[in-house]
Coordinates of C-alpha atoms and ligand atoms in Angstrom, one line a residue:
M1301 CA -84.1 35.4 0.8
R1302 CA -87.0 36.0 3.2
M1303 CA -85.9 36.8 6.7
E1304 CA -88.4 34.4 8.2
E1305 CA -86.6 31.5 6.4
L1306 CA -83.3 32.5 8.0
V1307 CA -84.9 33.0 11.4
A1308 CA -86.5 29.5 11.2
L1309 CA -83.2 27.9 10.1
C1310 CA -81.4 29.6 13.0
K1311 CA -83.9 28.1 15.5
R1312 CA -84.2 24.7 13.9
R1313 CA -80.4 24.1 13.5
G1314 CA -79.3 25.7 16.8
F1315 CA -77.9 29.1 15.9
L1316 CA -80.1 31.4 17.8
F1317 CA -82.9 31.0 20.4
Q1318 CA -85.1 33.6 22.0
S1319 CA -83.8 34.2 25.6
S1320 CA -86.0 32.6 28.3
E1321 CA -88.2 31.2 25.6
I1322 CA -90.1 28.7 27.9
Y1323 CA -91.4 31.8 29.8
G1324 CA -92.4 33.5 26.6
G1325 CA -89.1 35.2 25.9
L1326 CA -87.7 38.6 26.9
N1327 CA -87.8 41.3 24.2
G1328 CA -84.4 42.3 23.1
F1329 CA -82.4 39.3 24.5
W1330 CA -81.1 36.3 22.5
D1331 CA -79.3 33.1 23.2
Y1332 CA -76.7 31.6 20.9
G1333 CA -77.3 27.8 20.4
P1334 CA -74.7 25.1 20.0
L1335 CA -73.8 26.2 16.4
G1336 CA -74.4 29.9 17.0
V1337 CA -71.9 30.1 19.8
L1338 CA -69.3 28.6 17.5
L1339 CA -70.2 31.0 14.7
K1340 CA -70.1 34.1 16.8
R1341 CA -66.9 33.0 18.5
N1342 CA -65.3 32.6 15.1
V1343 CA -66.4 36.1 14.1
K1344 CA -64.8 37.5 17.3
D1345 CA -61.7 35.4 16.9
A1346 CA -61.2 36.5 13.3
W1347 CA -61.5 40.1 14.4
W1348 CA -59.2 39.6 17.4
N1349 CA -56.6 37.8 15.3
D1350 CA -56.7 40.1 12.4
M1351 CA -56.7 43.3 14.4
I1352 CA -54.8 42.5 17.5
A1353 CA -53.1 39.2 18.0
R1354 CA -51.5 38.8 14.6
H1355 CA -50.6 42.4 14.1
N1356 CA -46.9 42.8 13.4
E1357 CA -45.7 46.1 14.7
L1358 CA -42.4 45.7 12.8
L1359 CA -44.0 45.9 9.4
Q1360 CA -45.2 49.0 7.6
L1361 CA -48.7 47.9 6.5
P1362 CA -50.0 49.1 3.1
G1363 CA -51.9 52.3 3.4
A1364 CA -50.8 53.0 7.0
P1365 CA -49.1 56.3 7.7
S1366 CA -46.5 54.5 9.8
K1367 CA -45.8 51.4 11.8
F1368 CA -47.9 50.9 14.9
S1369 CA -48.6 48.5 17.7
M1370 CA -51.9 46.9 18.9
V1371 CA -52.7 45.5 22.3
G1372 CA -55.9 44.2 24.0
L1373 CA -57.9 44.8 27.2
D1374 CA -60.8 43.2 29.0
C1375 CA -62.5 45.7 31.2
S1376 CA -65.3 45.4 33.7
I1377 CA -68.9 45.9 32.7
I1378 CA -69.8 48.1 35.7
M1379 CA -67.5 51.0 36.1
H1380 CA -67.3 54.1 38.4
P1381 CA -70.4 56.2 37.7
Q1382 CA -68.3 59.2 37.1
V1383 CA -67.0 57.5 33.9
W1384 CA -70.5 58.0 32.3
K1385 CA -70.9 61.5 33.6
C1386 CA -67.7 62.6 32.0
S1387 CA -68.2 60.6 28.8
G1388 CA -71.5 62.3 28.3
H1389 CA -73.6 59.2 28.4
Y1390 CA -75.3 60.1 31.7
D1391 CA -76.7 63.4 30.2
L1392 CA -76.8 62.7 26.6
F1393 CA -77.2 59.0 25.9
H1394 CA -80.9 58.9 25.2
D1395 CA -83.4 58.4 22.5
F1396 CA -86.8 60.1 22.1
M1397 CA -89.8 57.9 22.5
I1398 CA -93.4 58.2 22.0
D1399 CA -96.2 56.4 23.8
C1400 CA -99.6 55.5 22.3
R1401 CA -102.4 56.0 24.8
E1402 CA -104.6 53.6 22.9
S1403 CA -102.4 50.6 22.2
K1404 CA -100.1 51.2 25.2
K1405 CA -97.1 50.6 23.0
R1406 CA -93.9 52.6 23.0
Y1407 CA -92.0 53.5 19.9
R1408 CA -88.8 55.2 19.1
F1409 CA -89.6 58.6 17.6
D1410 CA -87.3 58.3 14.7
H1411 CA -88.7 54.9 13.7
I1412 CA -92.3 56.0 13.0
K1413 CA -93.0 56.6 9.3
G1414 CA -96.1 57.5 7.5
R1415 CA -98.1 59.1 4.6
W1416 CA -101.1 61.4 4.3
V1417 CA -104.3 59.8 3.1
T1418 CA -107.9 61.0 2.7
G1419 CA -111.0 58.8 2.7
L1420 CA -114.6 58.4 3.9
K1421 CA -114.7 57.6 7.6
H1422 CA -118.0 56.2 8.9
G1423 CA -119.0 57.9 12.1
E1424 CA -119.2 55.9 15.3
N1425 CA -122.6 55.3 17.0
G1426 CA -124.5 56.2 13.9
A1427 CA -122.9 59.6 13.3
P1428 CA -122.8 60.5 9.6
A1429 CA -119.8 59.6 7.5
E1430 CA -117.3 62.3 6.7
R1431 CA -114.2 62.7 4.6
V1432 CA -111.1 62.9 6.7
R1433 CA -107.5 63.4 6.0
V1434 CA -105.1 61.6 8.4
F1435 CA -101.4 60.6 8.6
V1436 CA -101.3 56.9 8.9
T1437 CA -98.1 55.4 10.3
T1438 CA -96.1 52.2 10.7
I1439 CA -92.7 51.5 12.2
E1440 CA -89.9 50.7 9.7
T1441 CA -90.6 47.4 8.2
E1442 CA -89.5 45.4 5.2
N1443 CA -92.4 46.7 3.2
E1444 CA -93.6 50.1 4.4
L1445 CA -95.9 50.9 1.5
E1446 CA -97.9 47.7 2.1
A1447 CA -98.0 48.3 5.9
L1448 CA -99.3 51.8 5.4
E1449 CA -102.0 50.7 3.0
E1450 CA -103.1 48.1 5.6
A1451 CA -103.1 50.7 8.3
A1452 CA -105.2 53.0 6.2
L1453 CA -107.7 50.3 5.3
K1454 CA -108.0 49.4 8.9
F1455 CA -108.6 53.0 9.9
F1456 CA -111.2 53.7 7.3
G1457 CA -112.8 50.2 7.8
L1458 CA -112.3 49.2 4.1
R1459 CA -111.6 45.8 2.5
K1460 CA -108.5 45.3 0.4
K1461 CA -110.6 45.3 -2.8
D1462 CA -111.7 48.9 -1.9
A1463 CA -108.2 50.2 -1.7
D1464 CA -108.7 52.5 -4.7
K1465 CA -111.2 54.6 -2.6
L1466 CA -108.2 55.9 -0.7
E1467 CA -106.5 59.1 -1.9
W1468 CA -102.8 59.2 -1.1
E1469 CA -101.1 62.6 -1.1
D1470 CA -97.4 62.0 -1.3
D1471 CA -95.5 59.2 -2.8
E1472 CA -92.9 59.9 -0.3
I1473 CA -92.8 58.2 3.1
L1474 CA -92.3 60.9 5.8
G1475 CA -91.0 60.7 9.4
I1476 CA -93.2 62.1 12.1
D1477 CA -90.5 64.6 12.9
S1478 CA -92.2 66.6 10.1
F1479 CA -95.0 67.8 12.4
P1480 CA -94.4 71.2 13.9
N1481 CA -94.8 71.5 17.7
N1482 CA -95.3 67.8 17.9
D1483 CA -99.0 68.2 17.1
F1484 CA -100.0 64.6 16.4
S1485 CA -103.8 65.3 16.4
Q1486 CA -104.0 64.0 12.8
V1487 CA -101.7 61.1 13.2
V1488 CA -102.9 57.5 13.6
G1489 CA -100.4 55.6 15.7
P1490 CA -98.8 52.4 14.2
D1491 CA -101.1 50.1 16.2
A1492 CA -104.0 52.4 16.9
K1493 CA -107.6 52.4 15.6
H1494 CA -108.2 56.1 16.4
V1495 CA -106.5 59.3 15.4
G1496 CA -104.5 61.5 17.8
T1497 CA -103.5 58.9 20.5
L1498 CA -99.7 59.5 20.3
T1499 CA -98.1 61.4 23.2
E1500 CA -95.3 64.0 22.8
P1501 CA -91.8 62.5 22.4
R1502 CA -90.0 62.1 25.7
E1503 CA -86.4 61.4 26.4
F1504 CA -85.4 58.0 27.7
N1505 CA -81.9 57.2 29.0
L1506 CA -80.6 54.0 27.4
M1507 CA -78.3 52.9 30.2
F1508 CA -79.4 50.1 32.5
K1509 CA -79.1 51.2 36.1
T1510 CA -78.2 48.9 38.9
T1511 CA -77.1 49.1 42.5
V1512 CA -73.7 48.3 43.9
G1513 CA -73.5 47.0 47.5
A1514 CA -76.2 46.1 50.0
L1515 CA -77.4 49.5 51.1
G1516 CA -78.7 50.6 47.8
G1517 CA -79.1 54.3 48.1
E1518 CA -79.0 56.6 45.0
E1519 CA -75.3 57.2 45.7
D1520 CA -74.7 53.5 45.1
A1521 CA -76.3 53.6 41.6
A1522 CA -74.2 52.3 38.8
F1523 CA -74.7 51.5 35.2
L1524 CA -74.1 48.6 32.9
R1525 CA -71.7 49.9 30.2
P1526 CA -73.5 51.0 27.0
E1527 CA -70.2 50.6 25.1
T1528 CA -66.8 49.0 25.7
A1529 CA -64.8 52.1 24.6
Q1530 CA -64.7 53.9 28.0
G1531 CA -62.9 51.1 29.7
I1532 CA -60.1 51.7 27.2
F1533 CA -60.0 55.4 27.6
V1534 CA -59.8 55.3 31.4
N1535 CA -56.9 52.7 31.2
F1536 CA -54.9 54.8 28.7
K1537 CA -52.2 55.6 31.2
N1538 CA -52.1 52.1 32.6
V1539 CA -51.5 50.7 29.1
V1540 CA -48.8 53.3 28.3
D1541 CA -47.0 52.7 31.5
S1542 CA -47.3 48.9 31.7
V1543 CA -46.3 47.9 28.2
Q1544 CA -44.4 51.0 27.2
A1545 CA -46.9 51.6 24.4
R1546 CA -45.8 54.4 22.1
V1547 CA -48.2 56.5 20.1
P1548 CA -49.4 55.5 17.5
F1549 CA -50.9 52.4 19.0
G1550 CA -54.3 50.8 19.3
V1551 CA -56.2 49.0 22.0
G1552 CA -58.8 46.5 21.2
Q1553 CA -61.6 45.1 23.4
I1554 CA -64.4 42.6 22.8
G1555 CA -67.2 42.5 25.4
K1556 CA -70.8 42.8 26.3
S1557 CA -72.6 46.1 26.2
F1558 CA -76.1 46.9 27.3
R1559 CA -78.6 49.4 26.1
N1560 CA -82.2 49.6 27.2
E1561 CA -83.3 50.1 23.6
I1562 CA -86.9 51.4 23.3
T1563 CA -87.8 49.2 20.4
P1564 CA -85.5 46.2 20.2
R1565 CA -86.2 44.3 16.9
N1566 CA -85.0 42.9 13.7
F1567 CA -83.7 39.7 15.3
T1568 CA -80.4 40.4 16.9
F1569 CA -79.8 43.6 15.0
R1570 CA -81.1 45.8 17.8
S1571 CA -80.8 43.9 21.1
R1572 CA -80.6 45.2 24.7
E1573 CA -77.6 43.0 25.5
F1574 CA -75.0 42.7 22.7
E1575 CA -71.3 42.3 22.1
Q1576 CA -69.0 45.0 20.7
M1577 CA -65.6 44.7 19.1
E1578 CA -64.0 48.1 19.6
I1579 CA -60.6 49.7 18.9
E1580 CA -59.4 53.0 20.2
F1581 CA -56.4 54.0 18.2
F1582 CA -54.2 56.8 19.7
C1583 CA -52.2 59.0 17.4
H1584 CA -50.6 62.4 17.1
P1585 CA -53.1 65.1 16.2
S1586 CA -51.3 66.1 13.0
E1587 CA -51.7 62.5 11.7
S1588 CA -55.2 61.8 12.9
A1589 CA -57.0 62.5 9.6
D1590 CA -54.7 60.0 7.8
W1591 CA -55.2 57.4 10.4
Y1592 CA -59.0 58.0 10.2
R1593 CA -58.9 57.2 6.5
Y1594 CA -56.6 54.2 7.1
W1595 CA -58.9 52.6 9.6
R1596 CA -62.1 53.3 7.7
D1597 CA -60.7 51.6 4.6
R1598 CA -59.1 48.7 6.5
R1599 CA -62.3 47.9 8.4
F1600 CA -64.4 48.0 5.2
Q1601 CA -62.0 45.6 3.5
W1602 CA -62.2 43.2 6.5
Y1603 CA -65.9 42.7 5.9
V1604 CA -65.2 42.2 2.2
D1605 CA -62.6 39.6 2.9
M1606 CA -64.9 37.8 5.3
G1607 CA -67.5 37.4 2.5
L1608 CA -69.7 40.5 2.5
A1609 CA -68.4 41.6 -0.9
G1610 CA -71.1 43.0 -3.2
E1611 CA -73.6 45.8 -3.4
R1612 CA -75.3 44.9 -0.1
L1613 CA -72.2 46.4 1.7
R1614 CA -71.4 50.0 1.6
M1615 CA -69.5 52.8 3.3
R1616 CA -71.3 56.0 4.1
E1617 CA -69.4 59.1 5.2
H1618 CA -71.5 61.3 7.5
E1619 CA -72.4 64.8 6.4
Q1620 CA -70.8 67.5 8.5
A1621 CA -74.2 68.2 10.2
E1622 CA -74.5 64.6 11.3
L1623 CA -71.2 64.4 13.0
A1624 CA -71.0 64.1 16.8
H1625 CA -69.9 67.4 18.3
Y1626 CA -66.3 66.2 18.8
S1627 CA -65.8 64.5 15.5
V1628 CA -63.8 65.5 12.4
G1629 CA -65.1 62.6 10.4
T1630 CA -67.3 59.5 10.8
A1631 CA -68.1 56.8 8.4
D1632 CA -70.5 54.0 8.8
I1633 CA -70.0 50.6 7.3
E1634 CA -73.5 49.5 6.4
Y1635 CA -75.2 46.4 5.2
A1636 CA -78.6 46.0 3.4
F1637 CA -80.1 43.6 5.9
P1638 CA -83.1 41.8 4.3
F1639 CA -85.5 42.9 7.0
L1640 CA -85.0 46.6 6.1
P1641 CA -87.1 48.3 3.5
E1642 CA -85.7 47.9 -0.1
G1643 CA -82.7 50.3 -0.6
E1644 CA -82.1 50.9 3.1
F1645 CA -79.0 49.9 5.0
G1646 CA -78.2 49.2 8.7
E1647 CA -75.0 50.1 10.6
L1648 CA -72.5 47.3 11.1
E1649 CA -69.7 49.5 12.3
G1650 CA -69.0 53.1 12.9
V1651 CA -65.5 54.5 12.4
A1652 CA -65.2 57.8 14.1
H1653 CA -62.5 60.4 14.4
R1654 CA -63.0 61.5 18.1
G1655 CA -60.2 64.0 18.4
D1656 CA -59.0 64.4 22.0
F1657 CA -62.6 64.6 23.4
D1658 CA -62.5 61.4 25.5
L1659 CA -59.1 61.6 27.1
R1660 CA -59.6 65.3 27.9
S1661 CA -63.1 64.6 29.3
H1662 CA -61.7 62.0 31.7
A1663 CA -58.9 64.4 32.7
E1664 CA -60.8 67.6 33.0
G1665 CA -64.5 66.8 33.2
K1666 CA -67.5 66.7 30.9
L1667 CA -66.8 68.9 27.8
V1668 CA -69.1 70.7 25.5
R1669 CA -68.4 72.5 22.3
E1670 CA -68.4 76.3 22.3
G1671 CA -67.8 77.5 18.7
D1672 CA -64.9 75.3 17.6
Q1673 CA -63.6 74.9 21.1
L1674 CA -64.2 72.1 23.6
V1675 CA -64.8 73.7 27.0
L1676 CA -65.7 72.4 30.4
E1677 CA -69.5 72.3 31.0
K1678 CA -70.5 74.4 33.9
D1679 CA -73.5 74.2 36.3
A1680 CA -75.7 77.2 37.3
N1681 CA -73.0 78.3 39.9
G1682 CA -70.2 78.3 37.3
A1683 CA -68.6 75.1 38.8
P1684 CA -67.8 72.2 36.5
K1685 CA -70.9 70.2 35.9
W1686 CA -69.0 66.9 36.2
R1687 CA -65.5 66.7 37.4
G1688 CA -62.9 64.6 35.6
S1689 CA -60.3 62.4 37.3
G1690 CA -57.7 65.2 37.4
K1691 CA -55.2 62.8 36.0
D1692 CA -52.8 63.7 33.3
M1693 CA -53.9 62.0 30.1
S1694 CA -51.1 63.3 27.9
F1695 CA -48.4 61.4 26.2
Y1696 CA -44.7 62.4 26.0
D1697 CA -43.2 61.5 22.7
D1698 CA -39.4 61.4 23.2
L1699 CA -38.7 61.2 19.4
R1700 CA -40.8 64.3 18.7
K1701 CA -39.7 65.8 22.0
E1702 CA -43.3 66.8 22.5
R1703 CA -46.1 66.3 25.0
F1704 CA -49.6 66.1 23.7
I1705 CA -53.1 64.6 24.3
P1706 CA -53.4 61.9 21.5
H1707 CA -56.3 62.0 19.1
V1708 CA -58.4 58.9 18.8
I1709 CA -59.8 57.0 15.9
E1710 CA -62.5 54.6 16.9
P1711 CA -63.6 51.6 14.8
S1712 CA -66.6 50.3 16.8
S1713 CA -68.4 47.3 15.6
G1714 CA -71.0 44.9 16.8
A1715 CA -70.3 41.1 17.0
D1716 CA -73.9 40.3 16.8
R1717 CA -74.7 42.5 13.9
A1718 CA -71.6 41.2 12.0
T1719 CA -72.7 37.6 12.7
L1720 CA -76.2 38.4 11.5
A1721 CA -74.9 40.0 8.3
F1722 CA -72.7 37.0 7.6
L1723 CA -75.7 34.7 8.1
C1724 CA -77.9 36.8 5.9
E1725 CA -75.3 37.1 3.1
S1726 CA -74.5 33.4 3.2
Y1727 CA -78.0 32.1 2.9
K1728 CA -78.2 30.6 -0.6
V1729 CA -80.6 28.3 -2.5
D1730 CA -79.5 26.5 -5.6
K1731 CA -80.3 23.3 -7.5
A1732 CA -78.2 20.3 -6.7
P1733 CA -78.3 16.7 -7.8
T1734 CA -80.0 14.2 -5.5
S1735 CA -78.8 10.7 -5.1
E1736 CA -81.3 9.6 -7.7
E1737 CA -79.8 9.6 -11.2
G1738 CA -80.5 12.8 -13.2
K1739 CA -82.7 14.4 -10.6
E1740 CA -82.1 17.8 -9.0
E1741 CA -83.8 19.6 -6.1
D1742 CA -83.5 22.8 -4.1
R1743 CA -80.6 23.0 -1.8
V1744 CA -80.3 25.5 1.0
Y1745 CA -76.8 26.2 2.1
L1746 CA -74.9 28.8 4.1
K1747 CA -72.0 30.0 2.1
L1748 CA -70.0 31.1 5.2
H1749 CA -66.4 31.9 4.9
P1750 CA -64.6 28.7 6.1
R1751 CA -62.9 30.8 8.8
I1752 CA -66.2 31.5 10.5
A1753 CA -68.1 28.3 9.6
P1754 CA -69.1 26.7 12.9
I1755 CA -68.2 23.2 11.8
K1756 CA -65.2 22.9 9.5
A1757 CA -65.8 19.4 8.2
A1758 CA -68.2 16.5 8.6
I1759 CA -66.9 12.9 8.5
L1760 CA -69.3 10.5 6.9
P1761 CA -68.9 6.8 6.4
L1762 CA -70.7 6.0 3.1
V1763 CA -72.5 3.0 4.7
K1764 CA -72.7 1.7 8.3
K1765 CA -70.8 -1.5 7.6
D1766 CA -67.7 -3.0 6.1
G1767 CA -65.4 -1.3 8.6
M1768 CA -66.2 2.2 7.2
P1769 CA -67.6 3.6 10.5
E1770 CA -64.3 2.6 12.3
V1771 CA -62.1 4.3 9.8
A1772 CA -64.4 7.4 9.8
A1773 CA -64.3 7.5 13.6
E1774 CA -60.5 7.4 13.6
I1775 CA -60.3 10.3 11.1
Y1776 CA -62.9 12.2 13.2
G1777 CA -60.8 11.7 16.3
E1778 CA -57.7 13.1 14.6
L1779 CA -59.4 16.1 13.1
K1780 CA -61.4 16.9 16.2
K1781 CA -58.1 17.6 18.1
K1782 CA -57.5 20.6 15.7
M1783 CA -60.9 21.9 14.7
P1784 CA -64.7 21.5 15.3
V1785 CA -65.9 18.6 13.1
Q1786 CA -69.0 16.4 13.2
Y1787 CA -69.4 12.7 12.7
N1788 CA -72.6 11.3 11.2
E1789 CA -73.4 7.8 10.0
K1790 CA -77.2 8.0 9.9
G1791 CA -79.3 8.0 6.7
A1792 CA -78.5 8.4 3.0
V1793 CA -75.3 10.2 2.4
G1794 CA -77.1 12.8 0.1
R1795 CA -79.3 13.7 3.0
R1796 CA -76.3 14.0 5.3
Y1797 CA -74.6 16.4 2.8
R1798 CA -77.7 18.5 2.8
R1799 CA -77.8 18.8 6.6
Q1800 CA -74.2 20.0 6.6
D1801 CA -74.8 22.4 3.7
E1802 CA -77.6 24.0 5.8
I1803 CA -75.3 24.8 8.6
G1804 CA -72.5 26.0 6.4
T1805 CA -70.0 23.2 6.8
P1806 CA -67.4 23.9 4.0
F1807 CA -66.1 20.3 3.7
C1808 CA -67.5 16.8 3.9
V1809 CA -65.2 13.8 4.1
T1810 CA -66.6 10.6 3.0
V1811 CA -65.1 7.2 3.8
D1812 CA -66.1 4.6 1.1
G1813 CA -65.1 1.3 -0.3
Q1814 CA -62.0 2.8 -1.9
T1815 CA -60.8 4.2 1.4
L1816 CA -60.4 0.6 2.7
Q1817 CA -58.3 -0.3 -0.3
D1818 CA -56.0 2.7 -0.9
G1819 CA -56.4 5.0 2.2
T1820 CA -58.0 7.9 0.2
V1821 CA -61.3 9.6 1.1
T1822 CA -63.5 12.0 -0.9
L1823 CA -63.4 15.6 0.1
R1824 CA -66.6 17.5 -1.0
D1825 CA -66.7 21.2 -1.3
R1826 CA -69.9 22.8 -0.1
D1827 CA -69.9 25.6 -2.7
T1828 CA -68.7 23.9 -5.9
L1829 CA -70.0 20.4 -4.9
E1830 CA -66.7 19.2 -6.4
Q1831 CA -65.4 15.9 -4.9
T1832 CA -61.7 15.2 -4.9
R1833 CA -59.8 12.2 -3.5
V1834 CA -57.4 13.0 -0.8
K1835 CA -55.1 10.6 1.2
K1836 CA -56.5 10.4 4.7
D1837 CA -53.1 11.3 6.2
E1838 CA -53.0 14.5 4.2
L1839 CA -56.6 15.5 5.1
L1840 CA -55.8 17.8 8.0
V1841 CA -53.3 19.9 6.1
E1842 CA -55.5 20.0 3.0
I1843 CA -58.5 21.2 5.0
Q1844 CA -56.4 23.8 7.0
Q1845 CA -55.1 25.1 3.7
R1846 CA -58.5 25.5 2.2
I1847 CA -59.8 27.2 5.4
G1848 CA -57.0 29.7 4.8
E1849 CA -56.1 30.5 8.5
Ligands
LIG2051 P1 -77.8 52.5 16.0 O1 -77.8 53.9 15.4 O2 -78.1 51.4 15.1 O3 -78.5 52.4 17.3 P2 -75.3 53.3 17.1 O4 -74.8 54.3 16.1 O5 -75.9 53.8 18.4 O6 -76.3 52.3 16.4 P3 -72.7 52.8 18.1 O7 -73.0 53.5 19.4 O8 -71.9 53.4 17.1 O9 -74.1 52.4 17.5 O10 -72.2 51.3 18.5 C1 -71.2 50.7 17.7 C2 -71.7 49.3 17.2 O11 -72.3 48.5 18.2 C3 -72.8 49.4 16.1 O12 -72.3 49.7 14.8 C4 -73.4 48.1 16.2 O13 -72.7 47.1 15.4 C5 -73.3 47.7 17.7 N1 -74.6 48.0 18.3 C6 -75.0 49.2 18.8 N2 -76.2 49.1 19.4 C7 -76.6 47.8 19.2 C8 -77.8 47.0 19.6 N3 -78.8 47.6 20.2 N4 -77.8 45.7 19.3 C9 -76.8 45.1 18.6 N5 -75.7 45.8 18.2 C10 -75.6 47.1 18.5

C-alpha cells in the first residue's frame, strides 16, 4: 500500500482532515472527521475497557505475578509548573535541532541522514569546474536512497540520465551525528543548493508554554502537559487514600498531550497535539522486574488481538546504554509504518520500568543519577535545584508490615499512533465480483477489527420500492439504539457494498424480496464476502456476537 492512497482515503471518506485547512492548515495538528472520531474513540474504548473498566481484581490473570486492581483518572492539562521541574521535563525535555541558513528550514538533528558523494561541480559565474566531495542529506523518508540521489543530482546540476557520473562512497546511510565538532562545512542541507549552510545543533524545549491569569509575568508561566503520566504520579496519595488502593495496582488515563515537535510529519505519527493512553502500575520493588515483563507482554498481545498480528509488529528491548537514567528495562512496541524506509519501525508504545524515580522526585525534588544512586540535584550553592512537594509518597503494606516507595511500570501508548497503525494494517486491495455476471474488479477495503470499525453495519434495501425501504428503516432504527450503523438506499447494491468496504464496515444487511416473505435478511461479511440469511429479529444478537465485545 502506498501511504498517499491511505491519506487520500482518510480525507475523502472523513477519517482525518488537516487542522484549519481552509487557512492553509497548521503543521502538526489534525482533525478527526465523522468516521475518524468513531474509529479513534473505539480504539480508546477498547484500551480503557480491556485495561481498566473490565479488569477483574478477584482473578489471577495468566502471566501476572499476583492479583491486582486497576482504576482510572482524568487530570488537568495544565498543572503546577513545579511538576515539570521535578519530573525533569523542564530541564531535560528537549530535542536538538538544526537550522539551514539557506532554506530557512529547521530539522531535528537525529532525522538528517546522508551519504558521501564525489562529482564534478561547475563553478558559479564562469569559475572552472572542479571535483568536489560532499555529504548530501535528506530527512528520513520512505525511500532515502532515491532522495539522496536526487539531492546529489541537484547539487551537481546533473540530469537523471547522468547519474552514473556520481561516485558514491559508502553504501551505508549515515546520520549527521558522525561529524566531529559539528563541522558541517561539507554537508549539503536537505533542502539547500549550497554546501555548508547548516547551523550547529541547538537545544529546543518541546513543552508549549502559556500564561495563567491576567497579569502574565514570568512567574505565571505554565506548560501544557507533554505526557499524561505526571498527573497520575502527583495523585498517587489521593488514589491510595480515596479508594483504598493496595499495591500492586495500576492507574490508567487517556488524554491530550502537547509537544512542540520540531519536525512534525508522517501524517498523525508525529503531531504537536496528540492523545496518550497511559498506565502507571505501582508495585513492590522486589516484584517490579516480573511486573515489567508482564506488562510488556500483555501490551504487545493487545495489539496482536486488535489486528496487528504479523511481521510489521515487533517488540524491541532497549540496550542498556539506551535506557533512561532511572530505568531497569524498557521495551518499545513498534510497527513498520508504510511511510518509513523499508525495514524501519516506529514506536507505538513504550513500556518502561521507572523504579521509584517519579514518586521520589515529587517528594524530594529533581533527582539525578550519581553512580547507581539517585540523588537530589543541587544548584551552585548546594541547595536543591528544584524542590519537591515534601509530601510522603510511600505506601504502607499492612500484609508485609513494610513501608516502601513503590516501583512503577509504565506502558505508555499513543491513541493517534495506534489508530494510524490500525488504518495502515487494515488497508487491503483484492479482487471481488461485480454485479455483472463473471466480472471481477479491484476492491479496496479496510479490514479493521469489528470492535474498532467506525460503523458496525450498513442496512441496505435491495431496491427503493416494494416496501423494502420501510423494512430496512425499521431494522436501522432498532440497531441504531445499540451501535453505530448506516442506512443507504441510493444506487446499485454492489456500489453500496464497496462504499462500506472502503470505510471498514464489517457487516452489510440487505433487505430483499425474500425478507418480505419470510422475515430473513442477508448478512454479508466484509472480509469473506460470504452472505448468510439471518432472521431479522436475531440480527442484533448475531452482529454483537460477530463483533466479539
Ligand atoms: P518518539 O521517540 O517517537 O518521539 P517518545 O519516545 O518521545 O516518541 P514517549 O514519550 O514514550 O514517546 O510517549 C509515549 C507514546 O506517546 C509514544 O509511544 C507515542 O505513541 C505517543 N507519542 C509521543 N509523541 C507523539 C507525537 N508527537 N505524536 C503522536 N504520538 C506521540
